[in-house]
Each structure stands twice: as structure tokens, then as C-alpha cells.
Amino acid sequence: MAEDKSDIEIARGASLKPIQEIGEALGIPPASLLPYGHDKAKISASFLGSLQDREDGKLILVTAINPTPAGEGKTTTTVGLGDGLRRIGENALICVREPSLGPCFGMKGGAAGGGYAQVVPMEEINLHFTGDFHAITTAHNLLAAMIDNHIYWGNALDIDPRRVTWRRVMDMNDRALRGVVTSLGGVSNGFPRETGFDITVASEIMAILCLASDPADLEKRLGDIVIGYRYDKSAVYARDLNADGAMAVVLKEAIQPNLVQTIENTPAFVHGGPFANIAHGCNSVIATKAALKLADYVVTEAGFGADLGAEKFFNIKCRKAGLRPAASVIVATVRALKMNGGVAKEALGAEDISAVQKGCSNLGRHIENVRQFGVPVIVAINHFHTDTDAEIDVVKAYTASLGEEAIVCRHWAHGSAGIEELAHKVVAVANSGKADFTPLYRDEISLFDKIETVVKRIYHGAEVAADARVRDQLAEWEKAGYGHLPVCMAKTQYSFSTNPALRGAPSGHIVPVREVRLSAGAGFVVAICGEVMTMPGLPRHPAAERIRLDAEGRIEGLF
Amino acid sequence: MAEDKSDIEIARGASLKPIQEIGEALGIPPASLLPYGHDKAKISASFLGSLQDREDGKLILVTAINPTPAGEGKTTTTVGLGDGLRRIGENALICVREPSLGPCFGMKGGAAGGGYAQVVPMEEINLHFTGDFHAITTAHNLLAAMIDNHIYWGNALDIDPRRVTWRRVMDMNDRALRGVVTSLGGVSNGFPRETGFDITVASEIMAILCLASDPADLEKRLGDIVIGYRYDKSAVYARDLNADGAMAVVLKEAIQPNLVQTIENTPAFVHGGPFANIAHGCNSVIATKAALKLADYVVTEAGFGADLGAEKFFNIKCRKAGLRPAASVIVATVRALKMNGGVAKEALGAEDISAVQKGCSNLGRHIENVRQFGVPVIVAINHFHTDTDAEIDVVKAYTASLGEEAIVCRHWAHGSAGIEELAHKVVAVANSGKADFTPLYRDEISLFDKIETVVKRIYHGAEVAADARVRDQLAEWEKAGYGHLPVCMAKTQYSFSTNPALRGAPSGHIVPVREVRLSAGAGFVVAICGEVMTMPGLPRHPAAERIRLDAEGRIEGLF
């Protein structure tokens, strides 16, 4: 039982296998497995290249209802399901995202699962891990330095310093860096201009790393980045600055997937972690594709609720990478459904049948949405010890009324033993031949029509509100040859609408698109519905104040 | 012969041993050796702790004449001497500094030795290596974020935002970041203030990491950092912000020394790389002390010429860490001596006996200086193929006239086979019992007297010029309890004077101290003689424009 132990205590109590052994079991030769300590490794690009002719396993997406402060446990369920599939004798592999280091110092909490369903070593995964985010920070800031350096030495490209859109990044919650003026202090420091820093996960390079198919594609996409505009308003590419090659060198190791294990020794790829807001929020295509070559079942996740995460997983990642998911698990908790049904967080401990019933509308909407992509759905009820049988029965009956099955999972408390039923069901569904994946819209329709399709068919909104500036910008990009790109929606994760307080399953709302951004290297057009925060701040009492090493050199206060 | 192959070709042609094997030969148990790929590893802090009771080997410092554009090869000779000692049957270990990633994208050139005397894998050592610099960047910027965050949330410590001395860092040559205004954009982004970024090697945390004796000492020193001043002008420490614990966590891996090998499979610790300008420019105390426990001879280097590097190695590192060097090698090249004798770089190819003779004054000064510390001296003539026998004879005769020996070393072209004579000589001198190390000044004299001692006895200057502001500041720090600290001189590396063009052995000059800075965590007071650049810029055509991966995925254009 997990209830009397913290996540970190459980993680430290786990009996890990040497990472070489985990790699060997996957058929990775020792020379292709690059260890980082005894419990982490990277898999060499050349080995991945050698897998091309193998058959693919089946891809299972774990997504969720809209997140609430009650917690849903999407990563925990992804990890638990991987363990569960192994337990019932299947060859399964897990693909999740790398957590960002900076936010660890803000609010307490990691992103490596929880209870008896975790990937380990959790402290290292949450901190420097294998250095991927540091490499992305460096590549991003190298390009920034080369831009200002180019302007300093004569600006042969005629870049308009007021129209440099490429900012700098840092993997830190540092609100002071959101808006800065650089190059102060005199002639030798360049031309002062207004710019700012985003957090590293928000870098377009992070999205590029996660969508690239191989190192050559990575370098091509890096060259495609639009860094700003000339005085004549034509786009300037990273390639024009000859920055793409050096950036690819900086990312040479980062593009290789990381292998770790769960506390039950199931192999897990933890690779890439793009912002689920201004990017697509999924782990890397390289890791997912490699996993499909190495295992019969690959369990992966997508950021936030299914309206954002699954939509972008299907419409961006699967479309672009040619992935065909075989089944989808939608995670719900009784507590989160109650919150969707109007209960305050403080009152979640008490049984409330009618609130569960009411909140099920949120689950129902996600079920319908995912079905539109031709991917069969299973509902996982991530069990919490305060859940009553009556409450659970409500969820089961509701799901059954939609023709699907809801299965109670107790992986948090019991590990793989608590999730066998879901594992069996996933195997059955994935092999049923029912899946027939198709993206929601075709490449050929206009960018605006793509946005409208998502708003109407996923958010169930009445219309898109966008002023002429936004529509003109989209039309300009279409003329420039970007019309075939998918759209990457940026919207609050708490609601189908743009109002975070509107839980449940609202419909008929208007979705305002305030701004659009081109990520030419990543290959999508971002539609911003509401405010997007690309650099968080620290809270009044940041976790960093309590984080330290204990007498045995172990980390205290991180989780 | 090295002449027909580039450094990178030689490095790639080396036959490396698995790093586990290199570690095993040093008696490091596999569990204490944390691999980073197959050719790099960190040595666990707990293993280092277990070595305390062993006897120390002998410490050999490699230093040099004043650097010139002709090149001296201090790191190359350090590596070559380590290989040479192994060749003649001695148990030797090399300790050098980690190169900085950012500058690799500016001027072409690495910092891992050259020719047949290199540490490998050179590309990785020059780029991300094991992530130490990224960790230092993160720890530094975490403290910066916590400072602004503290001010944002009410400023309970009453920090004067105009007197925050802690800047931010990035491992990048980015002149645009030297002077910035942060927190622009409105109330939610904090209080705008003027600040800037230094390059990571210039961070006080880098100096702290290199002077700390163990993880507990590291955390204490982090807490000791003065981040700025209150409105009442009292100092604010990192400890006051509760930032020390989290910074120590971020540096948990970085404080463990890195083990690599030379192309002749000699073990080498490559750890820490503080700016030889505003810091002391030596590799970490932890690595040096561990090496002394693991080998009979430890060869290490100090940044720049002996006036800066060796002086600080002796007066700061050895004093504070209780190290007692047994011998010192001063590296000179015929070419650099000719430049010190007034020859232009373009004319170095032609024999010029009188210029060599004239330039020897620079070598002579360094010999005399090092002797003052009670450490015996050997001169290494790092051979270049254009050197003539007559030129070499001049250097040998000059050195002999001072009672010392100069030995021609051909390690660049021939590896250890070219440096046997020096290795034998080093062993003889180190075991002669002649060494009797003593720092140049006592802890008890005033800070100003310490500066004056270095200026008069090392630089052979007539006097120190410092205005009342500087003298008052030193007096204030003495009152605050910092009077016992050593001074860390920041001066041009090209001359004994503050005029970089004044080569040879000038004397009687005035040394202006323009500014003093307290590094309370590192434990020294910096005396700035002239300008100090703490954030470099990229050249008109940065190396980054030519760096890329070739068709086989190998790095091109880095060296």
C-alpha cells in the first residue's frame, strides 16, 4: 500500500536493475547504450537507425479528462499500465516526457508518476537527468547570440532589430526575465532592444526535437526556424545565419532517447517535454518510433486533458510522424469528476453521488471526441482511497451508457497488481482491429478552417472570434507556403471553453483567437486563445527554500 | 609525428580503454564510478571520502611564461608529462580544468591539449562534457531568481535593488547580455533594475566548486555568498534567502570529479574551470586531493603565465587546501620567447638568436618568482618544428645560468616518447627533498599589503596605485572579518605590468587597482588591475557558422 509512504520513499525503496540489463532485455547492444550513471542511459542514434525494417508494436495513448486541482494521475496511469502489461506477460514499453528542472524549485512536486507507479531515479529525472534540457537551452541561446552578433557586425542580412521574434530561454521560473532590454552599456555591447526569456520547455527547439524523425531532419528543421523579419518584412531563417549546423551539434546527444525503468523494472523512454500550451506536449517522435520497434505495446501520454493533449497528439504528432494509435485510455478520478460536477476541493472527501453524475458530462465529451479520431476508448478510474463503491458505480454505468467500459485501477497503491484488468482490456481492444486512425482535418483546408474545426468539433464552441489582423496573418502564411501545417491550439487546460472556471461540458461558447504564431521549424501554427504564460514565476515561498541535502547526501524537500 | 594530422584526427585515431577499466586500475570500485557514456565518468563523493587515511602522492605544477599569440602549450605539456611519467613506470595522474562550452562557438580551438598529448573524448570535453557547467549556470541563476522573487513578494530582507551585486550567467559569448534591464512589462514582472550576465566560468559558484573541500564545505560556502546590500548597507547572504541548500542539490553531481583518459590511456581528472582572471584559474581542490590519494605523481596546471596562474595556485589554492607542491615545470617555447624578445608573429618562422636571448628575460623572471614559494623549478621547452638547435641552446644556456635545467620536450609530435627526459627529471626533483612550499604572504597582513606584496615581488612593480574608495573598501572588509582572505589578482596575462604590449621583464611600473570585489563564498578578495571582461562576445565570423555534423554524425569545424 502506498498510503503510508511518500513517493520518494517508495522510489528509494525500489530494487533497480543495472540499466545495461534493462537495455539488454530490449536487445540493445552494450555499445549502443550510453550510460549516465548506473540507472540512466541514452540509446545511440545509429542503433535506432538499424531498426527501420522491424514491425511496429501497438501504440496506446493515455489521456485524461480536464485537469482539476484534485489530480488525475495521467503519468501515474501511463507508468502503471506499462507495468500492468508486463505483469500479464506482454512486451511493453513506456514513453513519457521529461520534466522541467526550473519549476521543481517553485511548487513542490515532480513529474515521474506517483505511488507504486513511478519511473526512477525520480530525483535525477526531475533535475538535470541526462542534460537534454541544458542542451536545448544552449542551442536556443546560441542562435540568439548569433542574431545579435550578426546585427553588431554590420547586419548584412538587414534584420529589423524591432522585429526579432527569437527570444532567449532559461530552465528557471524567473519572472524578472519575461521582459528585458539588452545590449545596454555602450557601443561595444551592441544595439539595445526589447526582448525577453521564456522557460526552456517553451522553446521551439524543444518542439523541434520532439517532432524530428532523425538527426538530419532535426538539422533541417533548425534551419527552418524564422528568427524575425527584415526591414522589408521578409522572414529571416536560422539557416541564413548559418546557425543550424552548430545547433545540431549542441543537440547531438539530446536527440537520443533516454532509457530508465519503473520501480517494477519495466523499461521506459523519458524523452522531450515540450510545453503542452504553445507546443504539442508529447514526448519525442524518435522515442515513440524506437519504442514501437522494440516492444509489442507502447504506452504513451499527452499533456493536459484530451481536448488539448489528445487533439494535438492526433492532429500534430500522429499526422506528422505517421503513427496509428491502436487504443486510447482516458483517465478519470472520482474526485476530479466531482470537481467537474461543482464540488469545491475542500469537500471532496465526502460521498457525493449527484456531483459525480453531473461531472461525468466532462468524461463523456472526451470519450466522444477521441472516438472521432477512429481510436477505440477505454476509461481508467484511477482509484483514490476515499472513493465509495456507489460513486464508482456511477462512473461505470455512465461509461457503459456510451457503449464503453470503465475499469477501476489501483496501481498507485498496488503497482501492476492493481491494474491487471485494464492491461487485459487494452490488449483486447488493441488487437480487436477496431482502430482506424484518421486526423480531424485534412492538410489542404485553410489554417482558419483548421482552427474552426477544432473549436467546433472538440471544444463544442459556436464560433471562432478572430479579428482581421489574425486572419490576414494566416492568409499571409498560406501565401508563404505554410498553409499545409496543422494548428497547435493554446487554450486553458481547465475547460472546453476559454474560461477556466467553466467545468463540465460547456457548448455554444465563442473561442477568441487573440494571436497566431508561426513555428516554422517545428511545423505548426500556434493559435493562442487567451493568455499564454511562457515564463513562470516563483511563489512567495518557493520549494527551493526547503530543498537541501540530508546528512546522507540525499535530496530533501524536492517532493 | 603530429604535423600531418589535426588534433581531432589524432584524438579520433586513439585507442581508448573503457572508462571502467581506467577507473579499476586506480582502484575505484565499479559502484563508485558513475559512467557518462563509455569514455567519461564521475567518481562518487562517498568513495573520495573513504580515501582520507591514505598517503599523498607528489604534486607537480605546470605553469608557463607569459602567453603570446604564438602559443605555449601548458595543457599539452601537462598531459604529455602525465603520459611521460607513466611511460617511465611511475603511477601518475593528470588534473586539468574543464573548458567552457560558449567560447567554442567563437574562436576555433579547444582546451584539451594538442597533438599526441590530449585528453579525450575531446569534442565532448569541450562541449557539454558531464554537465558540470550547466549545473553551475543553473545554481547561479536559481539564486538570481530567488533574489528578484524575494523583492517581488514584499522584500522582507529590505534588499536595496540598486545594490544587488549578484548577476546572472550563461555559458555563451553573448555581448548583448553584458548590460540589461530586467523586470520590464508591468507589475506582475517585478521591479525593473539594471543588471547583466557574465559567462558561467566567471561565476563565483565556479570558484566555490573549485575551492570546496567536500559537499558540506560547498554548501557552507554557497551560503556565504554576498548577493548585495540592504538599504542600511549591510550585506545580504545567499543563506538569508535560504538558497544554499537548493544550490547544493543542483551541484550534487557537479562536485564529483570527472575521469577521462589521455590518448595514451593515462587517467586524467578534468574538473572545474574558474576564470583565471576574476578567479584563481585552477582545477578543483577535490579532484587534486583525490588524485594525490590515488597516484604517486599528480601533474596539474594553473591558468595563464606564472605571474597570474602560479601565484594564485600557490597563494590561494595551495594555502587554502593545505597542498604542498613538490616541483614546478615552467613551459616555454622558442616562438613565444622570440615574441617576448620583440619579434612579430609573422616573422616567427626565421631563426633569431638575439630575439630568443632577449625574450629569455621573461622566462628568468618566472623562474625567480616561483623559487620564492620554495618550489624547485624545471624548464620545459615545448618543441616546435621550426625551432633551430642554436635557438634551443640559447634557452638551455640561459636557464643553466640561473642554476636550473631546461629540457626539450617533443610530446606534441611524439607523445610520451618525446618527454621521457623531463619525466625523469621531475621524479628526481620531486624526490630530492628540496621543496619547502611557503605562500608569499601571511594571512595576518592587511589586504592592501597582500596586493602590494604580489605587485612588488611577483610583478616587480614600483607601487600600487589605488584611490581612497578602494582603500576604504578594503578597510571595511577587514572590519567585517574578511581581512584574513588572500587576494585574487585580475591583470592582463600578457605582461608583468598592466600594459599588455609590455613583454619581457619590465620593472618599476605602477600597478593601478581600479576596483576590488569580495568573493566571500569562494574566500578571496579580487583586485582588478585594468579592465576585466566577464562576458566575451562572438567575432565577426564565429566558429559556429562552420560547425556541423558530417555525414557520419561526427563534429566538423569545432577545432
PDB file of N, CA, C and O in Angstrom, chain A residues 337-362:
ATOM      1  N   LEU A 337     -13.999  14.213 -11.174  1.00  0.00           N
ATOM      2  CA  LEU A 337     -15.354  14.282 -11.731  1.00  0.00           C
ATOM      3  C   LEU A 337     -16.260  15.080 -10.804  1.00  0.00           C
ATOM      4  O   LEU A 337     -17.091  15.867 -11.239  1.00  0.00           O
ATOM      5  N   LYS A 338     -16.060  14.895  -9.482  1.00  0.00           N
ATOM      6  CA  LYS A 338     -16.854  15.664  -8.524  1.00  0.00           C
ATOM      7  C   LYS A 338     -16.580  17.157  -8.691  1.00  0.00           C
ATOM      8  O   LYS A 338     -17.491  17.977  -8.628  1.00  0.00           O
ATOM      9  N   MET A 339     -15.314  17.506  -8.878  1.00  0.00           N
ATOM     10  CA  MET A 339     -14.989  18.923  -9.082  1.00  0.00           C
ATOM     11  C   MET A 339     -15.627  19.424 -10.375  1.00  0.00           C
ATOM     12  O   MET A 339     -16.129  20.541 -10.435  1.00  0.00           O
ATOM     13  N   ASN A 340     -15.614  18.590 -11.416  1.00  0.00           N
ATOM     14  CA  ASN A 340     -16.296  18.972 -12.647  1.00  0.00           C
ATOM     15  C   ASN A 340     -17.798  19.085 -12.424  1.00  0.00           C
ATOM     16  O   ASN A 340     -18.483  19.785 -13.161  1.00  0.00           O
ATOM     17  N   GLY A 341     -18.275  18.388 -11.399  1.00  0.00           N
ATOM     18  CA  GLY A 341     -19.694  18.462 -11.054  1.00  0.00           C
ATOM     19  C   GLY A 341     -19.996  19.585 -10.084  1.00  0.00           C
ATOM     20  O   GLY A 341     -21.110  19.702  -9.582  1.00  0.00           O
ATOM     21  N   GLY A 342     -19.005  20.398  -9.752  1.00  0.00           N
ATOM     22  CA  GLY A 342     -19.264  21.608  -8.974  1.00  0.00           C
ATOM     23  C   GLY A 342     -18.827  21.578  -7.519  1.00  0.00           C
ATOM     24  O   GLY A 342     -19.013  22.547  -6.787  1.00  0.00           O
ATOM     25  N   VAL A 343     -18.208  20.488  -7.070  1.00  0.00           N
ATOM     26  CA  VAL A 343     -17.793  20.384  -5.670  1.00  0.00           C
ATOM     27  C   VAL A 343     -16.464  21.138  -5.467  1.00  0.00           C
ATOM     28  O   VAL A 343     -15.581  21.086  -6.327  1.00  0.00           O
ATOM     29  N   ALA A 344     -16.315  21.828  -4.343  1.00  0.00           N
ATOM     30  CA  ALA A 344     -15.064  22.517  -4.015  1.00  0.00           C
ATOM     31  C   ALA A 344     -14.038  21.501  -3.543  1.00  0.00           C
ATOM     32  O   ALA A 344     -14.385  20.426  -3.035  1.00  0.00           O
ATOM     33  N   LYS A 345     -12.752  21.837  -3.677  1.00  0.00           N
ATOM     34  CA  LYS A 345     -11.695  20.899  -3.339  1.00  0.00           C
ATOM     35  C   LYS A 345     -11.791  20.446  -1.884  1.00  0.00           C
ATOM     36  O   LYS A 345     -11.532  19.276  -1.566  1.00  0.00           O
ATOM     37  N   GLU A 346     -12.172  21.329  -1.000  1.00  0.00           N
ATOM     38  CA  GLU A 346     -12.230  21.037   0.431  1.00  0.00           C
ATOM     39  C   GLU A 346     -13.285  19.979   0.758  1.00  0.00           C
ATOM     40  O   GLU A 346     -13.207  19.288   1.764  1.00  0.00           O
ATOM     41  N   ALA A 347     -14.316  19.867  -0.115  1.00  0.00           N
ATOM     42  CA  ALA A 347     -15.441  18.972   0.181  1.00  0.00           C
ATOM     43  C   ALA A 347     -15.324  17.635  -0.531  1.00  0.00           C
ATOM     44  O   ALA A 347     -16.260  16.828  -0.511  1.00  0.00           O
ATOM     45  N   LEU A 348     -14.169  17.353  -1.117  1.00  0.00           N
ATOM     46  CA  LEU A 348     -14.036  16.156  -1.943  1.00  0.00           C
ATOM     47  C   LEU A 348     -14.050  14.862  -1.140  1.00  0.00           C
ATOM     48  O   LEU A 348     -14.296  13.788  -1.676  1.00  0.00           O
ATOM     49  N   GLY A 349     -13.785  14.961   0.163  1.00  0.00           N
ATOM     50  CA  GLY A 349     -13.706  13.757   0.993  1.00  0.00           C
ATOM     51  C   GLY A 349     -15.045  13.060   1.175  1.00  0.00           C
ATOM     52  O   GLY A 349     -15.102  11.849   1.367  1.00  0.00           O
ATOM     53  N   ALA A 350     -16.130  13.805   1.079  1.00  0.00           N
ATOM     54  CA  ALA A 350     -17.451  13.230   1.352  1.00  0.00           C
ATOM     55  C   ALA A 350     -18.062  12.628   0.093  1.00  0.00           C
ATOM     56  O   ALA A 350     -17.879  13.145  -1.006  1.00  0.00           O
ATOM     57  N   GLU A 351     -18.817  11.528   0.258  1.00  0.00           N
ATOM     58  CA  GLU A 351     -19.503  10.921  -0.887  1.00  0.00           C
ATOM     59  C   GLU A 351     -20.501  11.915  -1.473  1.00  0.00           C
ATOM     60  O   GLU A 351     -21.174  12.631  -0.738  1.00  0.00           O
ATOM     61  N   ASP A 352     -20.563  11.981  -2.814  1.00  0.00           N
ATOM     62  CA  ASP A 352     -21.498  12.918  -3.462  1.00  0.00           C
ATOM     63  C   ASP A 352     -21.880  12.360  -4.828  1.00  0.00           C
ATOM     64  O   ASP A 352     -21.325  12.715  -5.865  1.00  0.00           O
ATOM     65  N   ILE A 353     -22.850  11.467  -4.794  1.00  0.00           N
ATOM     66  CA  ILE A 353     -23.275  10.746  -5.993  1.00  0.00           C
ATOM     67  C   ILE A 353     -23.711  11.686  -7.106  1.00  0.00           C
ATOM     68  O   ILE A 353     -23.336  11.523  -8.271  1.00  0.00           O
ATOM     69  N   SER A 354     -24.487  12.697  -6.738  1.00  0.00           N
ATOM     70  CA  SER A 354     -25.051  13.540  -7.791  1.00  0.00           C
ATOM     71  C   SER A 354     -23.978  14.391  -8.446  1.00  0.00           C
ATOM     72  O   SER A 354     -24.038  14.675  -9.639  1.00  0.00           O
ATOM     73  N   ALA A 355     -22.956  14.801  -7.650  1.00  0.00           N
ATOM     74  CA  ALA A 355     -21.854  15.558  -8.246  1.00  0.00           C
ATOM     75  C   ALA A 355     -21.075  14.690  -9.230  1.00  0.00           C
ATOM     76  O   ALA A 355     -20.674  15.151 -10.302  1.00  0.00           O
ATOM     77  N   VAL A 356     -20.849  13.443  -8.868  1.00  0.00           N
ATOM     78  CA  VAL A 356     -20.147  12.538  -9.784  1.00  0.00           C
ATOM     79  C   VAL A 356     -20.948  12.429 -11.084  1.00  0.00           C
ATOM     80  O   VAL A 356     -20.399  12.552 -12.188  1.00  0.00           O
ATOM     81  N   GLN A 357     -22.232  12.225 -10.917  1.00  0.00           N
ATOM     82  CA  GLN A 357     -23.124  12.095 -12.076  1.00  0.00           C
ATOM     83  C   GLN A 357     -23.011  13.318 -12.987  1.00  0.00           C
ATOM     84  O   GLN A 357     -22.865  13.196 -14.196  1.00  0.00           O
ATOM     85  N   LYS A 358     -23.077  14.479 -12.358  1.00  0.00           N
ATOM     86  CA  LYS A 358     -23.025  15.729 -13.106  1.00  0.00           C
ATOM     87  C   LYS A 358     -21.666  15.874 -13.817  1.00  0.00           C
ATOM     88  O   LYS A 358     -21.600  16.255 -14.982  1.00  0.00           O
ATOM     89  N   GLY A 359     -20.581  15.561 -13.074  1.00  0.00           N
ATOM     90  CA  GLY A 359     -19.231  15.717 -13.629  1.00  0.00           C
ATOM     91  C   GLY A 359     -18.942  14.764 -14.771  1.00  0.00           C
ATOM     92  O   GLY A 359     -18.035  15.001 -15.584  1.00  0.00           O
ATOM     93  N   CYS A 360     -19.707  13.674 -14.845  1.00  0.00           N
ATOM     94  CA  CYS A 360     -19.461  12.690 -15.906  1.00  0.00           C
ATOM     95  C   CYS A 360     -19.629  13.295 -17.301  1.00  0.00           C
ATOM     96  O   CYS A 360     -19.106  12.762 -18.281  1.00  0.00           O
ATOM     97  N   SER A 361     -20.351  14.406 -17.386  1.00  0.00           N
ATOM     98  CA  SER A 361     -20.519  15.044 -18.705  1.00  0.00           C
ATOM     99  C   SER A 361     -19.156  15.398 -19.302  1.00  0.00           C
ATOM    100  O   SER A 361     -18.973  15.355 -20.515  1.00  0.00           O
ATOM    101  N   ASN A 362     -18.207  15.755 -18.433  1.00  0.00           N
ATOM    102  CA  ASN A 362     -16.863  16.086 -18.926  1.00  0.00           C
ATOM    103  C   ASN A 362     -16.207  14.842 -19.535  1.00  0.00           C
ATOM    104  O   ASN A 362     -15.678  14.871 -20.642  1.00  0.00           O
TER     105      ASN A 362
END
